[in-house]
Amino acid sequence: PYSWYKEMRAKSPVYFDQKQGVWNVFLYEDVNRVISDKDVFSSKRFQQSRPFHSIINTDPPEHTRLRSLVSHAFTPKMIAGWEPRIRAIATELLDKVSGQTHMDLVEDFSYPLPVMVIAELLGIPTSDRKQFKEWSDIVVSGPSSTADIQETIDRRDKAIKELMEYFSQIIEEKRKNLKEDMISTLIKAEENEGKLSSEELFGFCITLLIAGNETTTNLISNAVYCFLENQTIWEELKRDPGLIPHAVEETLRYRSPVQAIPRRAKTDAEIGGFHIKPGQIVLAWIGSANRDEQKFTDPDEFQLRRNPNPHLSFGKGIHFCLGAPLARLEAKIALEEFLKRYSSIALKEGYQLDPVNSNLLYGLKSLHIAVS
Ligand code: HEM
């Protein structure tokens, strides 16, 4: 999409798509404003009712209440405390393919890692993890072709219903026997912040699956893809693993897992001389903002030591990604363990890159590599 963004920034940085009836903005300053000005641009984007309710689609004051509750489960201290478990999961996954000369990085590593981590964080019993992963896969997967849309929706609704029943049971059990996991933490937080209904708790668990899994998978795969393209980065990181967090930040900017964030105008607004009417949808292209030449020098270069790096890949303002510290930690640990394991990596011969088919997300469906 990057050459399209460049063209749009140059020729038509605020663009109304007649067919979709949607505004598109491409410049850093405009994107920044659309995603952070909550008084003008609402997060209540969907008019249809959904089977679950998510914090991502709320405005204050509802958002303020939900955010204050769930932030108890995402304090930096809590996230840092998960480090040994995340490392154990990463190691376990790499052990499974040890001795192999080829792997599909997505299937073998970057895809299972976030689901296993979230199952662990939520306190899903190990015996239920396989079923949990199956449900998650169905809930987050899109249709493989247009003919499958109805079938996909039916399967998805069924999985959500089953997950809902499963979570109600888990929540009931945890109310009786509080532990250290995230669901227990949320139940404890209710005592101070007021009741969180079981429905809200469930909505939050599903939100974590949807918001946190594919995005983190794509961050890890996109990082390795950047190293494949530019072997000097791989070599630098091998010499100095202390630079891995910089590689994570630059991957976030250079190949942002989320490319666009939608908002709905609440009032009349003006962007770049264009008039946005109340109710209209505005798509803020963070993937383009992250390559805006007015904000970043040499934006089309992956610079390991880029500083500052004010990318917008986790959003901005009151909806700033709650899972950002977790995603950063998962990606750091994943890359550390991966770099420790292998001295060199290359694209598997004959393998054609297989991008995910979505405009809003950016990543790979598979990444076949030769490792040694
Ligand atoms: C919000 C990106 C990982 C949970 C967001 C937003 C972005 C984003 C752009 C803002 C949406 C908006 O303004 O409308 C990402 C990326 C990730 C990632 C790129 C990985 C690389 C995670 C993880 C979790 C998570 C691991 C949790 C386990 C959330 C939640 C929100 C959110 C709950 C909503 C916050 C709110 O509305 O206040 N994320 N995310 N994300 N993210 Fe993430």
Short mmCIF file of C-alpha atoms and ligand atoms in Angstrom, two decimals:
data_model
loop_
_atom_site.label_atom_id
_atom_site.label_comp_id
_atom_site.label_asym_id
_atom_site.label_seq_id
_atom_site.Cartn_x
_atom_site.Cartn_y
_atom_site.Cartn_z
CA PRO A 1 0.00 0.00 0.00
CA TYR A 2 3.00 2.29 0.54
CA SER A 3 3.29 3.65 -3.00
CA TRP A 4 -0.45 4.40 -2.96
CA TYR A 5 -0.06 6.29 0.34
CA LYS A 6 2.83 8.31 -1.08
CA GLU A 7 0.76 9.29 -4.08
CA MET A 8 -2.23 10.22 -1.90
CA ARG A 9 -0.07 12.33 0.45
CA ALA A 10 1.26 14.21 -2.55
CA LYS A 11 -1.91 14.58 -4.60
CA SER A 12 -4.98 14.08 -2.46
CA PRO A 13 -4.18 13.88 1.26
CA VAL A 14 -7.84 14.28 2.27
CA TYR A 15 -9.96 12.16 -0.02
CA PHE A 16 -13.68 11.35 -0.14
CA ASP A 17 -14.33 7.91 -1.59
CA GLN A 18 -17.69 8.35 -3.36
CA LYS A 19 -18.34 4.63 -3.71
CA GLN A 20 -17.84 3.81 -0.04
CA GLY A 21 -19.04 7.18 1.22
CA VAL A 22 -15.96 7.38 3.44
CA TRP A 23 -13.32 10.07 4.04
CA ASN A 24 -9.66 9.01 3.96
CA VAL A 25 -6.83 11.00 5.52
CA PHE A 26 -3.14 10.35 4.88
CA LEU A 27 -0.98 13.07 6.49
CA TYR A 28 0.57 12.57 9.91
CA GLU A 29 -0.94 15.72 11.42
CA ASP A 30 -4.46 14.92 10.16
CA VAL A 31 -4.31 11.26 11.19
CA ASN A 32 -3.05 12.27 14.62
CA ARG A 33 -5.95 14.67 15.04
CA VAL A 34 -8.68 12.32 13.80
CA ILE A 35 -7.66 9.49 16.12
CA SER A 36 -7.10 11.65 19.21
CA ASP A 37 -9.80 14.36 19.06
CA LYS A 38 -12.51 12.40 20.84
CA ASP A 39 -14.89 15.37 21.03
CA VAL A 40 -15.18 15.62 17.27
CA PHE A 41 -14.46 12.06 16.12
CA SER A 42 -16.41 9.30 17.83
CA SER A 43 -15.30 5.69 18.29
CA LYS A 44 -18.90 4.47 18.06
CA ARG A 45 -18.41 3.37 14.52
CA PHE A 46 -20.81 0.48 14.21
CA GLN A 47 -24.51 1.12 14.12
CA GLN A 48 -25.55 -2.51 14.01
CA SER A 49 -25.74 -4.39 17.27
CA ARG A 50 -22.93 -6.87 17.79
CA PRO A 51 -22.96 -10.08 19.80
CA PHE A 52 -20.52 -8.51 22.24
CA HIS A 53 -19.64 -5.03 23.35
CA SER A 54 -16.10 -3.71 23.12
CA ILE A 55 -14.26 -0.83 24.81
CA ILE A 56 -12.76 0.01 21.41
CA ASN A 57 -16.20 1.14 20.19
CA THR A 58 -17.14 3.35 23.12
CA ASP A 59 -16.88 7.07 23.91
CA PRO A 60 -16.63 8.80 27.31
CA PRO A 61 -18.13 8.52 29.86
CA GLU A 62 -18.64 4.80 29.19
CA HIS A 63 -15.09 4.48 27.87
CA THR A 64 -13.62 6.18 30.96
CA ARG A 65 -15.32 3.71 33.29
CA LEU A 66 -14.34 0.61 31.29
CA ARG A 67 -10.77 1.79 30.74
CA SER A 68 -10.25 2.54 34.41
CA LEU A 69 -11.48 -0.96 35.30
CA VAL A 70 -9.49 -2.93 32.78
CA SER A 71 -6.28 -0.95 33.23
CA HIS A 72 -5.93 -2.77 36.57
CA ALA A 73 -5.10 -5.89 34.60
CA PHE A 74 -2.51 -4.14 32.41
CA THR A 75 -0.20 -2.28 34.78
CA PRO A 76 3.47 -2.23 33.69
CA LYS A 77 4.32 -4.21 36.81
CA MET A 78 1.81 -6.95 35.99
CA ILE A 79 2.94 -7.18 32.39
CA ALA A 80 6.62 -7.36 33.38
CA GLY A 81 5.68 -10.18 35.78
CA TRP A 82 4.52 -12.32 32.84
CA GLU A 83 7.96 -12.25 31.21
CA PRO A 84 9.16 -15.70 32.42
CA ARG A 85 5.94 -17.37 31.24
CA ILE A 86 6.05 -15.67 27.82
CA ARG A 87 9.68 -16.75 27.43
CA ALA A 88 8.79 -20.32 28.38
CA ILE A 89 6.05 -20.38 25.72
CA ALA A 90 8.37 -18.93 23.05
CA THR A 91 11.06 -21.48 23.91
CA GLU A 92 8.56 -24.34 23.87
CA LEU A 93 7.38 -23.38 20.37
CA LEU A 94 10.94 -23.15 19.02
CA ASP A 95 11.85 -26.48 20.67
CA LYS A 96 9.08 -28.11 18.63
CA VAL A 97 10.83 -27.22 15.34
CA SER A 98 14.39 -27.65 16.57
CA GLY A 99 16.57 -29.63 14.17
CA GLN A 100 14.42 -28.61 11.19
CA THR A 101 16.09 -26.71 8.35
CA HIS A 102 12.82 -25.05 7.31
CA MET A 103 9.89 -23.57 9.13
CA ASP A 104 6.77 -21.53 8.52
CA LEU A 105 7.46 -18.72 10.93
CA VAL A 106 3.75 -17.81 11.10
CA GLU A 107 2.32 -21.27 11.69
CA ASP A 108 5.11 -22.49 13.95
CA PHE A 109 5.85 -19.39 15.98
CA SER A 110 4.29 -15.97 15.53
CA TYR A 111 0.72 -17.27 15.25
CA PRO A 112 0.49 -19.65 18.24
CA LEU A 113 2.52 -17.42 20.59
CA PRO A 114 -0.04 -14.64 21.31
CA VAL A 115 -2.99 -17.07 21.69
CA MET A 116 -1.03 -19.19 24.16
CA VAL A 117 0.04 -16.08 26.06
CA ILE A 118 -3.49 -14.69 26.27
CA ALA A 119 -4.91 -18.05 27.37
CA GLU A 120 -2.32 -18.12 30.12
CA LEU A 121 -2.97 -14.50 31.14
CA LEU A 122 -6.72 -15.00 31.27
CA GLY A 123 -6.22 -18.11 33.38
CA ILE A 124 -7.74 -20.62 30.95
CA PRO A 125 -6.93 -24.12 32.27
CA THR A 126 -4.27 -25.93 30.21
CA SER A 127 -6.69 -28.75 29.41
CA ASP A 128 -9.03 -26.28 27.65
CA ARG A 129 -6.34 -24.46 25.65
CA LYS A 130 -6.80 -26.48 22.45
CA GLN A 131 -10.53 -25.83 22.34
CA PHE A 132 -9.90 -22.21 23.26
CA LYS A 133 -7.49 -21.82 20.36
CA GLU A 134 -9.99 -23.34 17.94
CA TRP A 135 -12.68 -20.88 19.01
CA SER A 136 -10.23 -17.95 18.80
CA ASP A 137 -9.18 -18.97 15.30
CA ILE A 138 -12.80 -18.99 14.15
CA VAL A 139 -13.66 -15.70 15.83
CA VAL A 140 -10.73 -13.80 14.34
CA SER A 141 -10.66 -15.40 10.89
CA GLY A 142 -12.24 -13.68 7.89
CA PRO A 143 -14.03 -15.39 5.00
CA SER A 144 -11.67 -17.07 2.54
CA SER A 145 -13.87 -16.09 -0.41
CA THR A 146 -17.04 -14.08 -0.94
CA ALA A 147 -19.06 -17.28 -1.45
CA ASP A 148 -18.17 -18.33 2.09
CA ILE A 149 -19.40 -15.18 3.81
CA GLN A 150 -22.64 -16.60 5.24
CA GLU A 151 -20.96 -19.82 6.30
CA THR A 152 -18.20 -17.84 8.00
CA ILE A 153 -20.71 -15.65 9.84
CA ASP A 154 -22.64 -18.73 11.03
CA ARG A 155 -19.49 -20.45 12.23
CA ARG A 156 -18.39 -17.27 13.95
CA ASP A 157 -21.70 -16.77 15.72
CA LYS A 158 -21.63 -20.37 16.89
CA ALA A 159 -18.07 -20.01 18.20
CA ILE A 160 -18.96 -16.76 19.99
CA LYS A 161 -21.97 -18.43 21.61
CA GLU A 162 -19.84 -21.33 22.78
CA LEU A 163 -17.12 -19.00 24.02
CA MET A 164 -19.74 -16.98 25.88
CA GLU A 165 -21.03 -20.10 27.65
CA TYR A 166 -17.46 -21.19 28.38
CA PHE A 167 -16.49 -17.80 29.83
CA SER A 168 -19.64 -17.55 31.98
CA GLN A 169 -18.60 -20.80 33.60
CA ILE A 170 -14.98 -19.66 34.05
CA ILE A 171 -16.11 -16.31 35.48
CA GLU A 172 -18.45 -18.04 37.95
CA GLU A 173 -15.66 -20.35 39.11
CA LYS A 174 -13.21 -17.49 39.49
CA ARG A 175 -15.67 -15.40 41.48
CA LYS A 176 -15.55 -18.21 44.05
CA ASN A 177 -11.81 -18.76 43.91
CA LEU A 178 -9.77 -15.68 42.97
CA LYS A 179 -6.28 -16.24 41.61
CA GLU A 180 -3.55 -14.09 40.02
CA ASP A 181 -4.84 -14.16 36.45
CA MET A 182 -6.41 -11.29 34.49
CA ILE A 183 -10.06 -12.30 34.94
CA SER A 184 -9.53 -12.57 38.71
CA THR A 185 -7.81 -9.16 38.70
CA LEU A 186 -10.83 -7.65 36.92
CA ILE A 187 -13.21 -9.22 39.41
CA LYS A 188 -11.14 -7.77 42.26
CA ALA A 189 -11.11 -4.36 40.56
CA GLU A 190 -14.93 -4.32 40.58
CA GLU A 191 -14.87 -3.85 44.32
CA ASN A 192 -13.28 -0.42 43.92
CA GLU A 193 -14.64 0.71 40.59
CA GLY A 194 -18.17 -0.60 40.61
CA LYS A 195 -19.65 -3.65 39.06
CA LEU A 196 -18.46 -5.02 35.77
CA SER A 197 -21.23 -7.24 34.42
CA SER A 198 -20.40 -10.74 33.26
CA GLU A 199 -21.36 -9.55 29.81
CA GLU A 200 -18.80 -6.74 30.00
CA LEU A 201 -16.17 -9.15 31.29
CA PHE A 202 -16.92 -11.47 28.40
CA GLY A 203 -16.79 -8.59 25.91
CA PHE A 204 -13.42 -7.67 27.29
CA CYS A 205 -12.04 -11.20 26.95
CA ILE A 206 -13.19 -11.38 23.31
CA THR A 207 -11.76 -7.91 22.66
CA LEU A 208 -8.38 -9.11 23.90
CA LEU A 209 -8.51 -12.03 21.48
CA ILE A 210 -9.46 -9.88 18.54
CA ALA A 211 -7.36 -6.80 19.31
CA GLY A 212 -4.31 -8.62 20.55
CA ASN A 213 -3.72 -11.82 18.64
CA GLU A 214 -3.46 -11.20 14.93
CA THR A 215 -1.82 -7.82 15.49
CA THR A 216 0.96 -9.32 17.60
CA THR A 217 1.38 -12.23 15.17
CA ASN A 218 1.83 -9.73 12.36
CA LEU A 219 4.27 -7.60 14.34
CA ILE A 220 6.57 -10.59 14.91
CA SER A 221 6.31 -11.83 11.29
CA ASN A 222 6.75 -8.31 9.88
CA ALA A 223 9.91 -7.85 11.96
CA VAL A 224 11.44 -11.08 10.64
CA TYR A 225 10.40 -10.09 7.12
CA CYS A 226 12.30 -6.79 7.56
CA PHE A 227 15.40 -8.75 8.67
CA LEU A 228 15.11 -11.04 5.62
CA GLU A 229 15.02 -8.02 3.38
CA ASN A 230 17.95 -6.35 5.08
CA GLN A 231 20.43 -8.88 6.44
CA THR A 232 22.62 -6.18 8.00
CA ILE A 233 19.86 -5.61 10.59
CA TRP A 234 19.91 -9.32 11.46
CA GLU A 235 23.68 -9.22 11.86
CA GLU A 236 23.57 -6.08 13.99
CA LEU A 237 20.95 -7.61 16.25
CA LYS A 238 22.99 -10.81 16.58
CA ARG A 239 25.95 -8.69 17.72
CA ASP A 240 23.88 -6.51 20.03
CA PRO A 241 20.53 -8.00 21.17
CA GLY A 242 20.08 -4.87 23.28
CA LEU A 243 18.89 -3.22 20.05
CA ILE A 244 15.89 -5.57 19.71
CA PRO A 245 13.41 -3.10 21.29
CA HIS A 246 14.50 -0.54 18.65
CA ALA A 247 13.87 -3.12 15.93
CA VAL A 248 10.37 -3.66 17.34
CA GLU A 249 9.61 0.08 17.29
CA GLU A 250 10.95 0.53 13.78
CA THR A 251 8.95 -2.48 12.54
CA LEU A 252 5.85 -0.91 14.09
CA ARG A 253 6.51 2.24 12.08
CA TYR A 254 7.80 0.68 8.86
CA ARG A 255 5.26 -2.15 8.59
CA SER A 256 2.46 -1.23 10.96
CA PRO A 257 0.24 -4.27 11.80
CA VAL A 258 -2.79 -1.95 11.90
CA GLN A 259 -2.93 0.33 8.85
CA ALA A 260 -6.06 2.39 9.47
CA ILE A 261 -8.36 3.42 12.31
CA PRO A 262 -12.00 4.38 11.61
CA ARG A 263 -13.87 7.18 13.38
CA ARG A 264 -17.31 8.74 12.92
CA ALA A 265 -17.68 12.54 12.89
CA LYS A 266 -19.90 13.75 15.73
CA THR A 267 -20.07 17.36 14.64
CA ASP A 268 -19.14 19.38 11.56
CA ALA A 269 -15.39 19.30 11.09
CA GLU A 270 -12.80 20.66 8.72
CA ILE A 271 -9.70 18.79 7.59
CA GLY A 272 -7.32 20.31 5.06
CA GLY A 273 -10.01 22.64 3.76
CA PHE A 274 -12.63 19.89 3.33
CA HIS A 275 -15.92 19.86 5.19
CA ILE A 276 -16.79 16.65 7.05
CA LYS A 277 -20.46 16.28 7.98
CA PRO A 278 -21.77 14.78 11.23
CA GLY A 279 -22.22 11.00 10.91
CA GLN A 280 -19.62 10.56 8.18
CA ILE A 281 -16.92 7.93 8.59
CA VAL A 282 -13.28 9.00 8.46
CA LEU A 283 -10.53 6.44 7.91
CA ALA A 284 -7.25 7.60 9.44
CA TRP A 285 -4.38 5.84 7.65
CA ILE A 286 -1.74 5.36 10.33
CA GLY A 287 0.29 3.26 7.87
CA SER A 288 0.64 6.41 5.75
CA ALA A 289 1.23 8.76 8.70
CA ASN A 290 4.15 6.53 9.73
CA ARG A 291 5.80 7.18 6.34
CA ASP A 292 5.00 10.89 6.12
CA GLU A 293 8.13 12.63 4.84
CA GLN A 294 7.15 15.78 6.72
CA LYS A 295 7.44 13.89 10.01
CA PHE A 296 10.17 11.29 9.44
CA THR A 297 13.50 11.68 7.64
CA ASP A 298 14.01 9.00 4.97
CA PRO A 299 10.69 7.40 5.88
CA ASP A 300 11.12 4.53 3.40
CA GLU A 301 14.30 3.34 5.10
CA PHE A 302 14.25 0.90 8.01
CA GLN A 303 16.57 2.63 10.48
CA LEU A 304 17.36 0.52 13.51
CA ARG A 305 18.46 3.53 15.55
CA ARG A 306 15.69 5.93 14.51
CA ASN A 307 15.20 8.40 17.34
CA PRO A 308 12.70 9.86 18.01
CA ASN A 309 10.21 7.44 16.50
CA PRO A 310 6.73 8.92 17.13
CA HIS A 311 4.84 6.30 15.05
CA LEU A 312 1.08 6.05 15.53
CA SER A 313 0.87 2.25 15.29
CA PHE A 314 -0.78 1.83 18.71
CA GLY A 315 -3.13 4.77 18.16
CA LYS A 316 -3.15 7.96 20.21
CA GLY A 317 -5.18 9.58 22.99
CA ILE A 318 -7.77 7.90 25.20
CA HIS A 319 -7.96 4.71 23.10
CA PHE A 320 -4.17 4.25 22.97
CA CYS A 321 -3.61 0.50 22.78
CA LEU A 322 -4.07 -0.99 26.22
CA GLY A 323 -2.02 -4.01 25.18
CA ALA A 324 0.97 -2.03 23.87
CA PRO A 325 3.31 -2.97 26.76
CA LEU A 326 2.30 -6.61 26.37
CA ALA A 327 2.70 -6.58 22.57
CA ARG A 328 6.12 -4.94 22.89
CA LEU A 329 7.22 -7.48 25.48
CA GLU A 330 5.94 -10.46 23.46
CA ALA A 331 7.68 -9.23 20.32
CA LYS A 332 10.93 -8.52 22.19
CA ILE A 333 11.00 -11.96 23.80
CA ALA A 334 10.00 -13.71 20.56
CA LEU A 335 12.80 -12.00 18.61
CA GLU A 336 15.36 -12.57 21.38
CA GLU A 337 14.65 -16.29 21.47
CA PHE A 338 14.51 -16.53 17.68
CA LEU A 339 17.85 -14.71 17.25
CA LYS A 340 19.48 -16.89 19.92
CA ARG A 341 18.41 -20.05 18.11
CA TYR A 342 19.60 -19.37 14.57
CA SER A 343 22.77 -17.96 13.06
CA SER A 344 21.22 -17.26 9.67
CA ILE A 345 17.83 -17.09 7.98
CA ALA A 346 16.72 -16.85 4.35
CA LEU A 347 13.45 -16.95 2.43
CA LYS A 348 12.72 -20.52 1.37
CA GLU A 349 13.53 -21.01 -2.30
CA GLY A 350 10.51 -20.61 -4.54
CA TYR A 351 8.31 -19.25 -1.75
CA GLN A 352 5.96 -16.46 -2.83
CA LEU A 353 5.09 -13.87 -0.17
CA ASP A 354 1.54 -14.39 1.04
CA PRO A 355 0.09 -11.14 2.49
CA VAL A 356 -3.08 -11.17 4.64
CA ASN A 357 -6.02 -10.00 2.57
CA SER A 358 -7.16 -6.95 4.44
CA ASN A 359 -6.69 -3.24 3.85
CA LEU A 360 -6.78 -2.45 7.52
CA LEU A 361 -4.29 -5.05 8.74
CA TYR A 362 -0.80 -5.65 7.39
CA GLY A 363 0.97 -8.97 7.73
CA LEU A 364 1.70 -12.35 6.23
CA LYS A 365 -0.43 -15.50 6.14
CA SER A 366 2.72 -17.61 6.02
CA LEU A 367 6.47 -17.00 5.97
CA HIS A 368 8.48 -20.01 4.82
CA ILE A 369 12.11 -19.68 5.75
CA ALA A 370 15.28 -21.73 5.71
CA VAL A 371 17.09 -21.60 9.05
CA SER A 372 20.52 -22.71 10.23
C1 HEM B 1 -6.48 -0.45 21.00
C2 HEM B 1 -2.95 -1.62 17.86
C3 HEM B 1 -1.78 -5.48 20.57
C4 HEM B 1 -5.63 -4.63 23.36
C5 HEM B 1 -5.59 -0.41 19.93
C6 HEM B 1 -5.52 0.65 18.94
C7 HEM B 1 -4.56 0.31 18.06
C8 HEM B 1 -3.99 -0.96 18.49
C9 HEM B 1 -4.12 1.07 16.82
C10 HEM B 1 -6.36 1.93 18.93
C11 HEM B 1 -7.71 1.73 18.31
C12 HEM B 1 -8.50 3.03 18.24
O1 HEM B 1 -8.00 4.12 18.54
O2 HEM B 1 -9.67 2.96 17.83
C13 HEM B 1 -2.34 -2.76 18.33
C14 HEM B 1 -1.16 -3.36 17.74
C15 HEM B 1 -0.84 -4.45 18.51
C16 HEM B 1 -1.80 -4.52 19.58
C17 HEM B 1 -0.45 -2.84 16.49
C18 HEM B 1 0.29 -5.43 18.37
C19 HEM B 1 1.39 -5.18 17.75
C20 HEM B 1 -2.70 -5.57 21.58
C21 HEM B 1 -2.69 -6.57 22.62
C22 HEM B 1 -3.79 -6.35 23.39
C23 HEM B 1 -4.48 -5.18 22.85
C24 HEM B 1 -1.64 -7.65 22.79
C25 HEM B 1 -4.29 -7.08 24.60
C26 HEM B 1 -4.02 -8.30 24.92
C27 HEM B 1 -6.19 -3.45 22.95
C28 HEM B 1 -7.37 -2.86 23.57
C29 HEM B 1 -7.62 -1.64 22.88
C30 HEM B 1 -6.58 -1.52 21.86
C31 HEM B 1 -8.18 -3.43 24.73
C32 HEM B 1 -8.76 -0.66 23.15
C33 HEM B 1 -8.31 0.41 24.09
C34 HEM B 1 -9.39 1.48 24.29
O3 HEM B 1 -10.35 1.54 23.51
O4 HEM B 1 -9.25 2.24 25.26
N1 HEM B 1 -4.64 -1.37 19.64
N2 HEM B 1 -2.70 -3.48 19.43
N3 HEM B 1 -3.79 -4.74 21.75
N4 HEM B 1 -5.74 -2.61 21.94
FE1 HEM B 1 -4.15 -2.99 20.75
#
